[in-house]
Amino acid sequence: MQSDHKNSTLADAIATAAASTGELAVSPDLMTPSAARQTVIEEIARWEGVTVHDHGMGGVEFRLERRELGHLHGIIADLPFPRRIRDELVAAGRARPHHVLPDSGWVTVPMRTSSEVAEVIALFRQNYDRARAARAQGQAHRHHTSP
């Protein structure tokens, strides 16, 4: 329940930010593509260790060290997950199978509204937390196996 409130609060903040840019939106929840992209980029770029890069297929890519957390193309986000998690996200309606590689672990999530932008940020955070946990586990393993 706490998570729903947090996403709702984030969605409200995003809607307020979009309205303050002076960009015209058709409905209060709808965001312009530039406002949606900028909101996601600004949030994820603040996370410790995250770097922002041009994506090879166009768009913006986010990494934690060498590991890609996902990338943005226009008004969609593409994120990699283990297949089991990808299947859970699709079944729950939180993401769609990847638009080009539908049988992979990748998902595609639209970013047209403040609530969709909040969901994209939450999914990037899920990948970020998984990547940090994997990195910590790898460091602990190297520490225990070094002479």
Short mmCIF file of C-alpha atoms in Angstrom, two decimals:
data_model
loop_
_atom_site.label_atom_id
_atom_site.label_comp_id
_atom_site.label_asym_id
_atom_site.label_seq_id
_atom_site.Cartn_x
_atom_site.Cartn_y
_atom_site.Cartn_z
CA MET A 1 0.00 0.00 0.00
CA GLN A 2 2.88 2.35 0.80
CA SER A 3 4.19 1.83 -2.75
CA ASP A 4 0.86 2.87 -4.30
CA HIS A 5 0.87 6.08 -2.24
CA LYS A 6 4.49 6.78 -3.22
CA ASN A 7 3.69 6.27 -6.94
CA SER A 8 0.58 8.44 -6.59
CA THR A 9 2.60 11.21 -4.94
CA LEU A 10 5.26 10.93 -7.64
CA ALA A 11 2.59 11.04 -10.36
CA ASP A 12 1.14 14.21 -8.77
CA ALA A 13 4.59 15.81 -8.66
CA ILE A 14 5.23 14.87 -12.29
CA ALA A 15 1.88 16.33 -13.37
CA THR A 16 2.69 19.56 -11.52
CA ALA A 17 6.14 19.72 -13.14
CA ALA A 18 4.66 19.12 -16.60
CA ALA A 19 2.08 21.86 -16.05
CA SER A 20 4.78 24.29 -14.91
CA THR A 21 6.77 23.85 -18.13
CA GLY A 22 4.06 25.72 -19.97
CA GLU A 23 3.61 22.84 -22.40
CA LEU A 24 0.02 22.24 -23.36
CA ALA A 25 -1.41 18.82 -22.50
CA VAL A 26 -4.79 17.45 -23.58
CA SER A 27 -5.66 16.07 -20.13
CA PRO A 28 -4.20 16.71 -16.67
CA ASP A 29 -2.44 13.30 -16.65
CA LEU A 30 -1.12 13.49 -20.24
CA MET A 31 2.47 14.67 -20.64
CA THR A 32 4.29 15.96 -23.68
CA PRO A 33 7.01 13.60 -24.91
CA SER A 34 9.75 16.08 -23.94
CA ALA A 35 8.38 16.55 -20.40
CA ALA A 36 8.04 12.78 -19.93
CA ARG A 37 11.59 12.07 -21.14
CA GLN A 38 13.09 14.92 -19.13
CA THR A 39 11.33 13.80 -15.93
CA VAL A 40 12.66 10.25 -16.29
CA ILE A 41 16.18 11.38 -17.22
CA GLU A 42 16.45 13.85 -14.34
CA GLU A 43 15.24 11.30 -11.78
CA ILE A 44 17.38 8.35 -12.84
CA ALA A 45 20.52 10.44 -13.42
CA ARG A 46 20.41 11.40 -9.70
CA TRP A 47 20.84 7.82 -8.50
CA GLU A 48 24.27 6.94 -7.14
CA GLY A 49 26.54 5.37 -9.75
CA VAL A 50 24.15 5.81 -12.71
CA THR A 51 25.60 7.18 -15.93
CA VAL A 52 23.62 8.48 -18.91
CA HIS A 53 24.69 7.67 -22.48
CA ASP A 54 23.47 7.96 -26.05
CA HIS A 55 21.79 4.69 -26.98
CA GLY A 56 23.08 2.92 -30.09
CA MET A 57 19.59 2.73 -31.61
CA GLY A 58 18.79 6.35 -30.77
CA GLY A 59 17.58 7.66 -27.45
CA VAL A 60 19.09 7.71 -23.98
CA GLU A 61 20.61 4.77 -22.10
CA PHE A 62 21.14 4.41 -18.34
CA ARG A 63 23.90 2.23 -16.87
CA LEU A 64 25.19 1.21 -13.48
CA GLU A 65 28.86 0.58 -14.26
CA ARG A 66 28.73 -1.54 -17.45
CA ARG A 67 25.25 -2.94 -16.84
CA GLU A 68 22.42 -1.37 -18.83
CA LEU A 69 19.38 -0.58 -16.68
CA GLY A 70 17.30 0.31 -19.74
CA HIS A 71 16.85 3.04 -22.31
CA LEU A 72 14.34 5.53 -23.68
CA HIS A 73 13.13 5.96 -27.27
CA GLY A 74 10.70 8.82 -27.78
CA ILE A 75 7.71 8.04 -25.55
CA ILE A 76 8.67 4.48 -24.59
CA ALA A 77 11.12 2.89 -22.18
CA ASP A 78 12.76 -0.49 -22.81
CA LEU A 79 14.07 -2.38 -19.79
CA PRO A 80 15.78 -5.78 -19.44
CA PHE A 81 14.59 -8.24 -16.79
CA PRO A 82 15.06 -11.94 -16.13
CA ARG A 83 12.34 -13.74 -18.08
CA ARG A 84 10.45 -14.75 -14.92
CA ILE A 85 10.19 -11.13 -13.76
CA ARG A 86 9.32 -9.97 -17.28
CA ASP A 87 6.45 -12.48 -17.39
CA GLU A 88 5.18 -11.24 -13.99
CA LEU A 89 5.31 -7.59 -15.12
CA VAL A 90 3.43 -8.35 -18.33
CA ALA A 91 0.82 -10.49 -16.52
CA ALA A 92 0.27 -7.68 -13.97
CA GLY A 93 -0.20 -5.13 -16.78
CA ARG A 94 2.83 -3.10 -15.68
CA ALA A 95 4.66 -3.59 -19.00
CA ARG A 96 4.27 -5.03 -22.48
CA PRO A 97 6.55 -7.53 -24.19
CA HIS A 98 9.40 -5.72 -25.94
CA HIS A 99 8.27 -4.11 -29.19
CA VAL A 100 11.07 -5.73 -31.24
CA LEU A 101 12.10 -8.76 -29.14
CA PRO A 102 8.80 -9.99 -27.66
CA ASP A 103 10.17 -13.40 -26.63
CA SER A 104 13.08 -11.98 -24.64
CA GLY A 105 13.26 -10.73 -21.06
CA TRP A 106 12.97 -7.14 -22.29
CA VAL A 107 9.81 -5.10 -21.72
CA THR A 108 8.44 -1.91 -23.27
CA VAL A 109 6.57 0.65 -21.18
CA PRO A 110 4.85 3.77 -22.57
CA MET A 111 5.54 7.23 -21.09
CA ARG A 112 2.53 9.29 -22.18
CA THR A 113 1.02 10.17 -18.79
CA SER A 114 2.37 11.11 -15.38
CA SER A 115 1.24 7.74 -14.00
CA GLU A 116 3.06 5.89 -16.80
CA VAL A 117 6.18 7.98 -16.16
CA ALA A 118 5.96 7.08 -12.46
CA GLU A 119 5.71 3.39 -13.45
CA VAL A 120 8.74 3.70 -15.75
CA ILE A 121 10.75 5.25 -12.91
CA ALA A 122 9.61 2.47 -10.54
CA LEU A 123 10.72 -0.20 -13.03
CA PHE A 124 14.08 1.49 -13.55
CA ARG A 125 14.43 1.56 -9.77
CA GLN A 126 13.67 -2.16 -9.62
CA ASN A 127 16.46 -2.80 -12.16
CA TYR A 128 18.80 -0.44 -10.30
CA ASP A 129 18.20 -2.24 -7.00
CA ARG A 130 18.75 -5.64 -8.69
CA ALA A 131 22.00 -4.40 -10.26
CA ARG A 132 23.30 -3.01 -6.96
CA ALA A 133 22.44 -6.25 -5.16
CA ALA A 134 24.23 -8.30 -7.85
CA ARG A 135 27.25 -6.01 -7.63
CA ALA A 136 27.37 -6.31 -3.83
CA GLN A 137 27.04 -10.10 -4.05
CA GLY A 138 29.87 -10.22 -6.61
CA GLN A 139 32.10 -8.08 -4.42
CA ALA A 140 31.38 -10.26 -1.37
CA HIS A 141 32.14 -13.39 -3.41
CA ARG A 142 35.45 -11.93 -4.67
CA HIS A 143 36.38 -10.91 -1.13
CA HIS A 144 35.78 -14.42 0.24
CA THR A 145 37.67 -16.17 -2.57
CA SER A 146 40.73 -13.88 -2.71
CA PRO A 147 43.94 -15.16 -1.06
#
